[in-house]
Tab-separated table of C-alpha atoms and ligand atoms in Angstrom:
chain	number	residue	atom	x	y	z
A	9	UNK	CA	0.000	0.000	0.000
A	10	UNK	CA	2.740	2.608	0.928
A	11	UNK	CA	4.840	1.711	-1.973
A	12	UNK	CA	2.210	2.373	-4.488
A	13	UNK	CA	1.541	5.500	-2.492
A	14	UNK	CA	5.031	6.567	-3.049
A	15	UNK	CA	5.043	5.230	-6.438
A	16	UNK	CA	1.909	7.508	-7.296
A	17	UNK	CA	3.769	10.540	-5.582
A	18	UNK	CA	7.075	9.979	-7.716
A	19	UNK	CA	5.243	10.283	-10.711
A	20	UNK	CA	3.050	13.065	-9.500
A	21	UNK	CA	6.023	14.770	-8.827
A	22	UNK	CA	7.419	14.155	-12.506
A	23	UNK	CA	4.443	15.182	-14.281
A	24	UNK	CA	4.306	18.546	-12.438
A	25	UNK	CA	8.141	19.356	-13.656
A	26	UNK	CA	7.421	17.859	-17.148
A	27	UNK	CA	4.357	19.939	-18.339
A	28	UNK	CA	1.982	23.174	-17.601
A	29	UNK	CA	-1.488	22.656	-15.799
A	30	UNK	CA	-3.182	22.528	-19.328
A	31	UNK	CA	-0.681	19.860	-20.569
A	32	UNK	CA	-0.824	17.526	-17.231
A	33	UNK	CA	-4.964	17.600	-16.986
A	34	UNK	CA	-4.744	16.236	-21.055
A	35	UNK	CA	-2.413	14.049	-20.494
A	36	UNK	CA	-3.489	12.397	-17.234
A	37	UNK	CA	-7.390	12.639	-19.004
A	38	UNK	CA	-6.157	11.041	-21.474
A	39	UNK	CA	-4.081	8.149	-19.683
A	40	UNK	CA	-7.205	7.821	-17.529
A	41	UNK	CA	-9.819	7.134	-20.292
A	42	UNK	CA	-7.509	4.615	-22.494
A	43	UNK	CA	-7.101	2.657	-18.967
A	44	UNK	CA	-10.603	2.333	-18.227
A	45	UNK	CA	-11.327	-0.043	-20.559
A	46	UNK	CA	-8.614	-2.264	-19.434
A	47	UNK	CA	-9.581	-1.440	-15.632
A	48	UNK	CA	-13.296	-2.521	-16.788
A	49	UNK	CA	-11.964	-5.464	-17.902
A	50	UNK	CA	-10.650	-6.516	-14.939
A	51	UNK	CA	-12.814	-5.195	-12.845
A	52	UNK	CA	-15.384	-7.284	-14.377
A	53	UNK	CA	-14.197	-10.602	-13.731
A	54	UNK	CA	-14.721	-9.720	-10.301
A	55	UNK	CA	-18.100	-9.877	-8.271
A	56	UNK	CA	-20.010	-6.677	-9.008
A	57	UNK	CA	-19.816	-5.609	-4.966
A	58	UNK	CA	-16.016	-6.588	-4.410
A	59	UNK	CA	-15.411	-4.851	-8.177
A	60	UNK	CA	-17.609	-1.627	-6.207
A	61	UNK	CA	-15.235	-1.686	-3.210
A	62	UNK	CA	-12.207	-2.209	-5.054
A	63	UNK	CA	-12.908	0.738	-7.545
A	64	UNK	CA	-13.822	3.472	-4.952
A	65	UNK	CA	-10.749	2.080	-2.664
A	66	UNK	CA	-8.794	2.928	-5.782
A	67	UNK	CA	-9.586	6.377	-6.269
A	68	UNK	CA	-9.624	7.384	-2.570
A	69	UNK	CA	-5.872	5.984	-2.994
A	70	UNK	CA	-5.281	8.064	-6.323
A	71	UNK	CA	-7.000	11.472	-3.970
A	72	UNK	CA	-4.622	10.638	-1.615
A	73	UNK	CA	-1.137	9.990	-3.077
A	74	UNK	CA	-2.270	13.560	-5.262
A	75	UNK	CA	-2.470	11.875	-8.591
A	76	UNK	CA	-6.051	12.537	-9.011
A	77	UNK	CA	-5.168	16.262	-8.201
A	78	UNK	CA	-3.229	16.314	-11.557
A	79	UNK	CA	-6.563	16.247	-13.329
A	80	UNK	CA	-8.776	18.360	-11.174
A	81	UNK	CA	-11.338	19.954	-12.735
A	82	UNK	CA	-10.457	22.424	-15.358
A	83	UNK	CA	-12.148	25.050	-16.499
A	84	UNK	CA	-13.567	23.708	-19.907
A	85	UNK	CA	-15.869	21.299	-16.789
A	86	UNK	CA	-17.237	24.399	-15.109
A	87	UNK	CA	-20.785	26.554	-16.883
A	88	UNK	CA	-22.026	27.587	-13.648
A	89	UNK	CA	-25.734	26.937	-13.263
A	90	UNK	CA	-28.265	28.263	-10.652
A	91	UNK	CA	-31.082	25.671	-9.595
A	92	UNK	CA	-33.279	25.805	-6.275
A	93	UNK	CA	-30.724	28.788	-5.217
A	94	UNK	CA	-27.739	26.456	-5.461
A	95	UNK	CA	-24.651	27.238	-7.863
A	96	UNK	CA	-24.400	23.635	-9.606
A	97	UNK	CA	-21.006	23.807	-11.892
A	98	UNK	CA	-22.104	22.245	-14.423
A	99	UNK	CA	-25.019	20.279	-14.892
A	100	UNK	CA	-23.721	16.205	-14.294
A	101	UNK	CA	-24.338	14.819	-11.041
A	102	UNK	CA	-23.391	11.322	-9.281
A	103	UNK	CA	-26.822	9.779	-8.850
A	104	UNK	CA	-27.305	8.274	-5.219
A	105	UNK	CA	-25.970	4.838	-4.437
A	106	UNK	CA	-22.668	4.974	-5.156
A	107	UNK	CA	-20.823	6.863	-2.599
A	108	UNK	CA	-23.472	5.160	-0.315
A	109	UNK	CA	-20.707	6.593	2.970
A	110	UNK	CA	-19.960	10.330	1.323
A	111	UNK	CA	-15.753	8.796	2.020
A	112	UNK	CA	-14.960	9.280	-1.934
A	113	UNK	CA	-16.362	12.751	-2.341
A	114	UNK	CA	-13.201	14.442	-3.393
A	115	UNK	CA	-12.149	11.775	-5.789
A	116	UNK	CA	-15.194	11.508	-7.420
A	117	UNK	CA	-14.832	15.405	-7.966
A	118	UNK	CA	-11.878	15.361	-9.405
A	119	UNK	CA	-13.823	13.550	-12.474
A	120	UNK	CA	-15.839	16.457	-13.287
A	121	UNK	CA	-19.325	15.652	-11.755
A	122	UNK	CA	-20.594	19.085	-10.467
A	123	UNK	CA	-23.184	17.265	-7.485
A	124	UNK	CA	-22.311	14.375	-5.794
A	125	UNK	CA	-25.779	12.696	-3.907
A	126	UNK	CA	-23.999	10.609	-1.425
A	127	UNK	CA	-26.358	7.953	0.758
A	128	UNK	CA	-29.082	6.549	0.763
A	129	UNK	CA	-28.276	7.430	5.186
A	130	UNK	CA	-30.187	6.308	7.602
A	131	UNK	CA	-30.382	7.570	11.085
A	132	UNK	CA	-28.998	4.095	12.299
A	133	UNK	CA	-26.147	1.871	10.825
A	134	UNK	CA	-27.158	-0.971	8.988
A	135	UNK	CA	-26.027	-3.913	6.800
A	136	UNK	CA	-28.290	-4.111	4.009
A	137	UNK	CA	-30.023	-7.447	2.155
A	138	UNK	CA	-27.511	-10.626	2.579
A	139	UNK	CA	-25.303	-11.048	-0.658
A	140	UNK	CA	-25.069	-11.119	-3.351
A	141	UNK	CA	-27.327	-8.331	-3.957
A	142	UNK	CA	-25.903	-6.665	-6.847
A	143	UNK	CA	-25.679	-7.866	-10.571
A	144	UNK	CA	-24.536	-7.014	-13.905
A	145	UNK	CA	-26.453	-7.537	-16.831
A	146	UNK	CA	-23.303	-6.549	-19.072
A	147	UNK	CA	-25.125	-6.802	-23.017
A	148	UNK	CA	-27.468	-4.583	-21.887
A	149	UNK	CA	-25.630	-2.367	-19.784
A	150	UNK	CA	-27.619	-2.425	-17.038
A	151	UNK	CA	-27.401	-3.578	-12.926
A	152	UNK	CA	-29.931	-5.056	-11.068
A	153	UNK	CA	-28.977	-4.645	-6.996
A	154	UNK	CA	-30.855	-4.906	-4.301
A	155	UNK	CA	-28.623	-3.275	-1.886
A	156	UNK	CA	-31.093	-2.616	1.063
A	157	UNK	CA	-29.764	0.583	2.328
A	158	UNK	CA	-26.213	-0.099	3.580
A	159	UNK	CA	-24.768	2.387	4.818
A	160	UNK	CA	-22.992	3.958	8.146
A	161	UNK	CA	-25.318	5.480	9.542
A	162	UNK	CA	-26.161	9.294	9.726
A	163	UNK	CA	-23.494	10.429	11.846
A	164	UNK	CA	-20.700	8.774	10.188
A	165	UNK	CA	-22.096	10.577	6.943
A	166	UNK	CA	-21.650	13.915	7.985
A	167	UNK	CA	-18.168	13.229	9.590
A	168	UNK	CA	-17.673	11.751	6.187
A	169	UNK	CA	-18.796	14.695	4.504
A	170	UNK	CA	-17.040	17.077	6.427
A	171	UNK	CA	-13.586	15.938	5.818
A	172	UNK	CA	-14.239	16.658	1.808
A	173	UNK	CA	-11.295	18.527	1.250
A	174	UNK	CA	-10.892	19.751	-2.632
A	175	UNK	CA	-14.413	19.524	-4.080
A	176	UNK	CA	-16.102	22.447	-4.585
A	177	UNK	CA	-19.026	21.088	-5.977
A	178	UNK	CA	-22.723	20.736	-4.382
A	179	UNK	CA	-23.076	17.671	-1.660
A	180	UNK	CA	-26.598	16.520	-1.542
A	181	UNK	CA	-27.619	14.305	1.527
A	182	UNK	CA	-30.135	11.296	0.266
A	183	UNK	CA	-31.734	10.063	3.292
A	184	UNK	CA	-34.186	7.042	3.879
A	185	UNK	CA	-35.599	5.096	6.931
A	186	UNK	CA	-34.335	2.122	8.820
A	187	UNK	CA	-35.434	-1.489	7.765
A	188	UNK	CA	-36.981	-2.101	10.954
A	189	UNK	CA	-38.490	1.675	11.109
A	190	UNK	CA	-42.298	0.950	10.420
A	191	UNK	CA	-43.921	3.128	8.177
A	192	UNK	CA	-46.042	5.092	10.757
A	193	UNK	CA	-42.510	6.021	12.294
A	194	UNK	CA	-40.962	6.703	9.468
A	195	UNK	CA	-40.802	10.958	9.796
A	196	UNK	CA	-39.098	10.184	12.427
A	197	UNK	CA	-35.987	9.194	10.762
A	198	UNK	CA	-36.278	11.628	8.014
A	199	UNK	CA	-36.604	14.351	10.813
A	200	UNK	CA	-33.426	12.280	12.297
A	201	UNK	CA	-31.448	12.366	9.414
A	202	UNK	CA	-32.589	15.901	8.252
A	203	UNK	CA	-31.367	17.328	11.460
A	204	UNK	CA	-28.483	15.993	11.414
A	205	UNK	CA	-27.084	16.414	7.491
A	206	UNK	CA	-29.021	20.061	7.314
A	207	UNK	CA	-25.574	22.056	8.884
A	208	UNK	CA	-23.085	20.424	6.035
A	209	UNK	CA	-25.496	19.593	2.963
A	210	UNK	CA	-26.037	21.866	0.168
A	211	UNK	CA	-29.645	20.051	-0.321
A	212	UNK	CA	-31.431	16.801	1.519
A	213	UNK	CA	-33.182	14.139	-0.817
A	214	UNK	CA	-36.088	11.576	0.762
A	215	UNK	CA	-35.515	8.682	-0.804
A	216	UNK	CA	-39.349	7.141	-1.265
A	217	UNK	CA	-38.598	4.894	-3.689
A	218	UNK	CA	-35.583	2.373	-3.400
A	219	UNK	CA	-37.977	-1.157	-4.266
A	220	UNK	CA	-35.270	-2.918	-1.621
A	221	UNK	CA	-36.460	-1.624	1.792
A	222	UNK	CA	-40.033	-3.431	2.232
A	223	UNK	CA	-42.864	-1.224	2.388
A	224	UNK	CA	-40.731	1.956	1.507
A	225	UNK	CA	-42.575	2.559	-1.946
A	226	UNK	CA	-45.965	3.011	-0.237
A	227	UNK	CA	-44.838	6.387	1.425
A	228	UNK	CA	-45.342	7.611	-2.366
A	229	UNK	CA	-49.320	7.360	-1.685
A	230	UNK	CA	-50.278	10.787	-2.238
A	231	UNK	CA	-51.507	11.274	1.589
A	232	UNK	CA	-48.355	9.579	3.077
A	233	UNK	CA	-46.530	11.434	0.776
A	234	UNK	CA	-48.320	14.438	2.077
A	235	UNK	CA	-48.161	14.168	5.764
A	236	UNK	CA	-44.435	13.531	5.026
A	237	UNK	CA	-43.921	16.716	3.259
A	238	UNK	CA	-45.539	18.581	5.731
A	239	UNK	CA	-43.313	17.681	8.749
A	240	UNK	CA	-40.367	18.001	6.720
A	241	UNK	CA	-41.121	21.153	5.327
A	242	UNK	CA	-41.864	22.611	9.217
A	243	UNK	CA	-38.688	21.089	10.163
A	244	UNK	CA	-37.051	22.981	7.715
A	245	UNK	CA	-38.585	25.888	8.444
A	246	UNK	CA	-37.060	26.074	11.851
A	247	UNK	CA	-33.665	24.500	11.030
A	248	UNK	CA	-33.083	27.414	7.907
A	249	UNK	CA	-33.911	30.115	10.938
A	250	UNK	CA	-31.618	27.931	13.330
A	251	UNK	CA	-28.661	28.281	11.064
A	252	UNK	CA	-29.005	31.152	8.862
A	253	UNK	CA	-29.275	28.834	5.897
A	254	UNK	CA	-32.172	27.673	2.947
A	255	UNK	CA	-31.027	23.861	2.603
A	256	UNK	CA	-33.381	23.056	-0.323
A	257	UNK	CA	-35.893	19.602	0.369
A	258	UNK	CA	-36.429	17.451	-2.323
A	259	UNK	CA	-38.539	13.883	-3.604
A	260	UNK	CA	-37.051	11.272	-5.128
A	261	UNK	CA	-39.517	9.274	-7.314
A	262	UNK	CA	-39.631	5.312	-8.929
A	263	UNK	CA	-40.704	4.994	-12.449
A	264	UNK	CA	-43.233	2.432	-11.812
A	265	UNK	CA	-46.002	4.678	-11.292
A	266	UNK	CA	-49.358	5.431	-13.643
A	267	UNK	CA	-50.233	8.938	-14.811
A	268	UNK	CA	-53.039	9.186	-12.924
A	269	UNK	CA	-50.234	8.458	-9.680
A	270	UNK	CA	-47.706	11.127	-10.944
A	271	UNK	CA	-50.431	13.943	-11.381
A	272	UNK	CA	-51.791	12.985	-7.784
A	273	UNK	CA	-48.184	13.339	-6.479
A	274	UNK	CA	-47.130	16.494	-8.484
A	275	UNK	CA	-50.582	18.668	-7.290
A	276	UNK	CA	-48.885	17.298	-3.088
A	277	UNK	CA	-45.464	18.496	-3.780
A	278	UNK	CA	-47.000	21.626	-5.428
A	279	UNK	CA	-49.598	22.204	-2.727
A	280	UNK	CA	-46.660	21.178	-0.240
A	281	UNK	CA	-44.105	23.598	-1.171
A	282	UNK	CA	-41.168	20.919	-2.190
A	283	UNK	CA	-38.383	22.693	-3.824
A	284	UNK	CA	-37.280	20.037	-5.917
A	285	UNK	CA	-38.053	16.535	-7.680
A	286	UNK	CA	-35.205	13.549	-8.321
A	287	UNK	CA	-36.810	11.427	-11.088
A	288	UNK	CA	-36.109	8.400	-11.004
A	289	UNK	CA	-34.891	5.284	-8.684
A	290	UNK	CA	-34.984	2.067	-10.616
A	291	UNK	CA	-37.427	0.242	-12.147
A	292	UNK	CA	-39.008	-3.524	-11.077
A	293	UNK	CA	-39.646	-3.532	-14.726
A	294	UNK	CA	-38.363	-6.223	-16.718
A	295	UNK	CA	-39.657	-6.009	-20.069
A	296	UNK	CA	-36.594	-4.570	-21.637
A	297	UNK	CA	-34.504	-7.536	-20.068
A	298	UNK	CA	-36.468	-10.140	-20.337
A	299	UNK	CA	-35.161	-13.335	-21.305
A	300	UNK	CA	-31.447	-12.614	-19.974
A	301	UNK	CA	-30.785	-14.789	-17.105
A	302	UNK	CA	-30.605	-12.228	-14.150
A	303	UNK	CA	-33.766	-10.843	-15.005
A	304	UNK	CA	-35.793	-12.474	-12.608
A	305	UNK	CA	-33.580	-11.366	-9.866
A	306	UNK	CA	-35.123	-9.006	-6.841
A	307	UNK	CA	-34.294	-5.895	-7.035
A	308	UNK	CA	-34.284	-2.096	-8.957
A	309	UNK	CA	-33.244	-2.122	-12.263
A	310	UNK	CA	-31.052	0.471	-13.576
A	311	UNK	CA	-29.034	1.591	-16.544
A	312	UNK	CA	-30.342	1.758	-20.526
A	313	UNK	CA	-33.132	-0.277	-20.368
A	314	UNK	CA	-34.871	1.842	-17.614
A	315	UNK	CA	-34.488	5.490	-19.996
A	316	UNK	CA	-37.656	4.878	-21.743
A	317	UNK	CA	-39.909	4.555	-18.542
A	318	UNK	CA	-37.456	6.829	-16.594
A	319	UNK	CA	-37.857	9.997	-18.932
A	320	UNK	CA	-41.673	9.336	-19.759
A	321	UNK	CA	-42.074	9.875	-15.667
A	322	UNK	CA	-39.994	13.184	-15.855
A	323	UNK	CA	-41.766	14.120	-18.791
A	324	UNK	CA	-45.229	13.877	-16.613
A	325	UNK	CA	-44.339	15.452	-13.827
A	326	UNK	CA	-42.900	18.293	-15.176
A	327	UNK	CA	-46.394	18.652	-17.653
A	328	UNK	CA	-47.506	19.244	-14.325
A	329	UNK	CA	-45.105	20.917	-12.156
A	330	UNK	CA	-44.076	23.573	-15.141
A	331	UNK	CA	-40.982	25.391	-13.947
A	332	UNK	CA	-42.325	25.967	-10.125
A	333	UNK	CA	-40.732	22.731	-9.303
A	334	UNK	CA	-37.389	22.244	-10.820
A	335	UNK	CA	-36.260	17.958	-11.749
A	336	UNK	CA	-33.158	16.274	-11.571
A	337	UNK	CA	-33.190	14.300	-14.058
A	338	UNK	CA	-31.549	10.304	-13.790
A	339	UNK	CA	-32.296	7.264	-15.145
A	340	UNK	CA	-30.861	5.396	-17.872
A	341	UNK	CA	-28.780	8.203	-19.542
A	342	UNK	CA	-25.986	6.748	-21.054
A	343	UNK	CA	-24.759	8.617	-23.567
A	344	UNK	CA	-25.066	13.152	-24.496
A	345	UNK	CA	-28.035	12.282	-26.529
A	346	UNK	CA	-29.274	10.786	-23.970
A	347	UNK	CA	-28.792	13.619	-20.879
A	348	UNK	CA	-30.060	16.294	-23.846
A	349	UNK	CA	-33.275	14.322	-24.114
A	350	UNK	CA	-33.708	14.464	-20.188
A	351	UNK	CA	-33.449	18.150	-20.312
A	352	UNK	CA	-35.889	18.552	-23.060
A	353	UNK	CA	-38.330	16.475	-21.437
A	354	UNK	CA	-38.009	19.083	-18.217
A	355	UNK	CA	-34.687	18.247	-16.414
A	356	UNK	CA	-32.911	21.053	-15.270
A	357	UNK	CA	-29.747	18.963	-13.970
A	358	UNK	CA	-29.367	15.368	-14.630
A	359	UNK	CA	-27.750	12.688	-13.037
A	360	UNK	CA	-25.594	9.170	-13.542
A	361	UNK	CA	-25.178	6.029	-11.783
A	362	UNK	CA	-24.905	2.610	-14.273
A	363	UNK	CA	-23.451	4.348	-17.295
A	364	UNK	CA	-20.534	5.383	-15.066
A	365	UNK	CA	-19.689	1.988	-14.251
A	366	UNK	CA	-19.661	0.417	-17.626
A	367	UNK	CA	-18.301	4.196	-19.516
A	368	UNK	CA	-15.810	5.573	-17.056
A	369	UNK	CA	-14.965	9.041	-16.341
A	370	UNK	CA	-15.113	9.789	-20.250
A	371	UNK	CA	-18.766	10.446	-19.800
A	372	UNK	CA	-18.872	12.377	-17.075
A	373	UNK	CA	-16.214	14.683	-18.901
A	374	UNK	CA	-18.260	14.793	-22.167
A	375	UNK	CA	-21.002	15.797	-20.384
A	376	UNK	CA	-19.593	18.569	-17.650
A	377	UNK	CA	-18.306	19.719	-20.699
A	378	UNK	CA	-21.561	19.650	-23.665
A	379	UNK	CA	-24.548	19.868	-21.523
B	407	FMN	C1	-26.031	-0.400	-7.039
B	407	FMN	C2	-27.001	0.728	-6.946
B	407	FMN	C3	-27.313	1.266	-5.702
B	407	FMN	C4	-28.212	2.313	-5.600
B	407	FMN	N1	-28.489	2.829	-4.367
B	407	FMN	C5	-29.337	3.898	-4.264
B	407	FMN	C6	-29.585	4.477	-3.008
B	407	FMN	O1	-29.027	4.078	-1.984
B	407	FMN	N2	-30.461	5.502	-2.964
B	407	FMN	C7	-31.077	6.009	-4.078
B	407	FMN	O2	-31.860	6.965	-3.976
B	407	FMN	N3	-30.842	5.469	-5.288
B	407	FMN	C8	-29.982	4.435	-5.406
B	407	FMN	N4	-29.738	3.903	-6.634
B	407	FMN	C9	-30.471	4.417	-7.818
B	407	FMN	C10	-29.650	5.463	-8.585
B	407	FMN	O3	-29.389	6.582	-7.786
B	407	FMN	C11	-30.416	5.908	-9.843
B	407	FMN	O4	-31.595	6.566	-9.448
B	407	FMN	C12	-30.793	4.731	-10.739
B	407	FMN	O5	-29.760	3.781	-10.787
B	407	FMN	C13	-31.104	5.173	-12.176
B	407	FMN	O6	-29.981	5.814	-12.747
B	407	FMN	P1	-28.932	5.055	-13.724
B	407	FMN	O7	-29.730	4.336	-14.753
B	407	FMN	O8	-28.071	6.160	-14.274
B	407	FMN	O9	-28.166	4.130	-12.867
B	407	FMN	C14	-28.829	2.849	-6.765
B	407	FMN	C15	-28.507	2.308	-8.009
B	407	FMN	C16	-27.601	1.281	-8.115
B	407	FMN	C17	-27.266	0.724	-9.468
């Protein structure tokens, strides 16, 4: 470990007497991208979740030895743009899931993404659904996982998210309830976890819609969904006086739900005064997969096969919502085509999770840079 450390700092050190910023950012960009594929590779032949911990070990290790910090993020990544009173620098985001512990923040900066959601948190610790819970289904670029909510726990998240160092990006909070939370308690551990991430995040996302935590899905009923939205948004009423500061509250949304669901929902967050919509979790859809042999595993479905049903939802709510609520849009978008069709169907930012595994950092670049 320390000799690849000082391995990493010997060439760090090279490259900075070798070559200008502009020069080392190319370079190392380019050195990064023609690895991926051989990374992916590799990577591959590896269970999905060890592959997972492997990767993000991997770039923590690049943050730290300062190799990543040859290729942070220049200037062609940044086109500033101002959603729910929050300076986004450009318009890609890391969809939720992924830094599940908010511990990679700074590396996954250094890519380019302008947000980083880190979570799902709950107010408790907890282990998630026995393994293996996560799978690749690699011909059609997709994953199905069902993950269950692993994570640290709430505290560890913000301790986590504190010690972000370099990125200068905005850190959005994604919180959801315990497994063994019952629905009828579960504002309490949205109130929990609000509390708690409202002093360090730039904006707090309830997670209603992860199809791994049982029951979790029904708090999108348009009265739960209600009553929720209510005590959240008098919680952060008080906290914004408390600390001098407007953390925006947002939804995030499945895409398994019918139009007569999504205009129910949009006239609750529009009567309830949510400042923003995330749409969409995965899908327990398996049309576009059927027939490949992981379909019929439990779990969300993500990646291409979920765009189609992904962007239809945006495209409802935001015939409803107008421009009073702004959408994050995420879901499927694997390619620029793709993340311009989100935005014309009424995304103002958009987000990735399953075309960053199988594309790299390439993607993220192209679109920090196009969108
Ligand atoms: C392995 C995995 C874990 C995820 N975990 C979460 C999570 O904890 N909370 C959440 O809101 N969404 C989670 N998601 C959903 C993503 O944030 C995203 O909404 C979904 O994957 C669709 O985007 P994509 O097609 O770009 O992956 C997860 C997705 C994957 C693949």
């Amino acid at each position: 470990m320390h000799d690849g450390v000082n391995l990493c700092t010997n060439c760090v050190i090279l490259a900075h007497q070798r070559f200008d910023k502009g020069q080392r950012v190319n370079l190392f960009l380019a050195v990064f991208n023609a690895l991926y594929p051989l990374a992916r590779a590799g990577l591959f032949r590896l269970d999905a979740e060890v592959a997972h911990h492997a990767s993000m070990a991997a770039l923590r290790l690049a943050e730290k030895s300062g190799l990543l910090g040859l290729i942070s993020p220049s200037d062609e990544l940044v086109s500033p743009v101002e959603v729910m009173g929050l300076k986004f620098p450009n318009r890609i985001g890391l969809a939720a899931g992924l830094d599940k512990e908010g511990n990679t923040i700074d590396a996954l900066g250094r890519l380019g993404f302008g947000c980083i959601e880190i979570g799902t948190i709950t107010p408790r610790p907890q282990a998630g659904n026995p393994k293996p819970r996560l799978f690749r289904l690699i011909d059609h670029e997709a994953i199905i996982n069902r993950m269950g909510f692993n994570n640290p726990g709430i505290d560890a998240g913000v301790r986590n998210v504190c010690s972000a160092k370099s990125f200068g990006g905005v850190v959005g909070f994604n919180i959801g309830k315990n497994k063994d939370t019952p629905n009828e308690n579960a504002a309490d551990d949205y109130l929990i976890c609000l509390r708690k991430a409202y002093p360090v995040a730039d904006y707090v996302a309830v997670n209603l819609s992860s199809p791994n935590t049982p029951g979790l899905r029904d708090l999108q009923g348009a009265e739960a969904s209600a009553r929720l939205l209510e005590v959240l948004k008098k919680e952060q009423a008080r906290l914004a006086a408390e600390h001098g500061k407007q953390v925006p509250l947002l939804f995030k949304v499945a895409p398994d739900l019918d139009e007569a669901h999504v205009r129910d929902l949009s006239q609750v967050f529009l009567s309830g005064g949510l400042d923003g919509l995330i749409a969409t979790n995965t899908t327990l859809d398996r049309d576009r997969v059927a027939g490949h042999p992981r379909a019929a595993e439990a779990g969300g479905l993500s990646g291409r096969p979920v765009f189609e049903k992904s962007t239809a939802t945006l495209q409802q709510f935001a015939s409803h919502l107008g421009s009073r609520i702004p959408i994050i849009g995420v879901g499927g978008i694997s390619s620029l085509e793709d993340a311009r069709e989100k935005i014309r169907a009424g995304a103002s930012l958009v987000q990735i999770y399953t075309s960053f595994i199988y594309q790299g950092p390439r993607l993220v670049k192209e679109l920090a840079r196009e969108l």
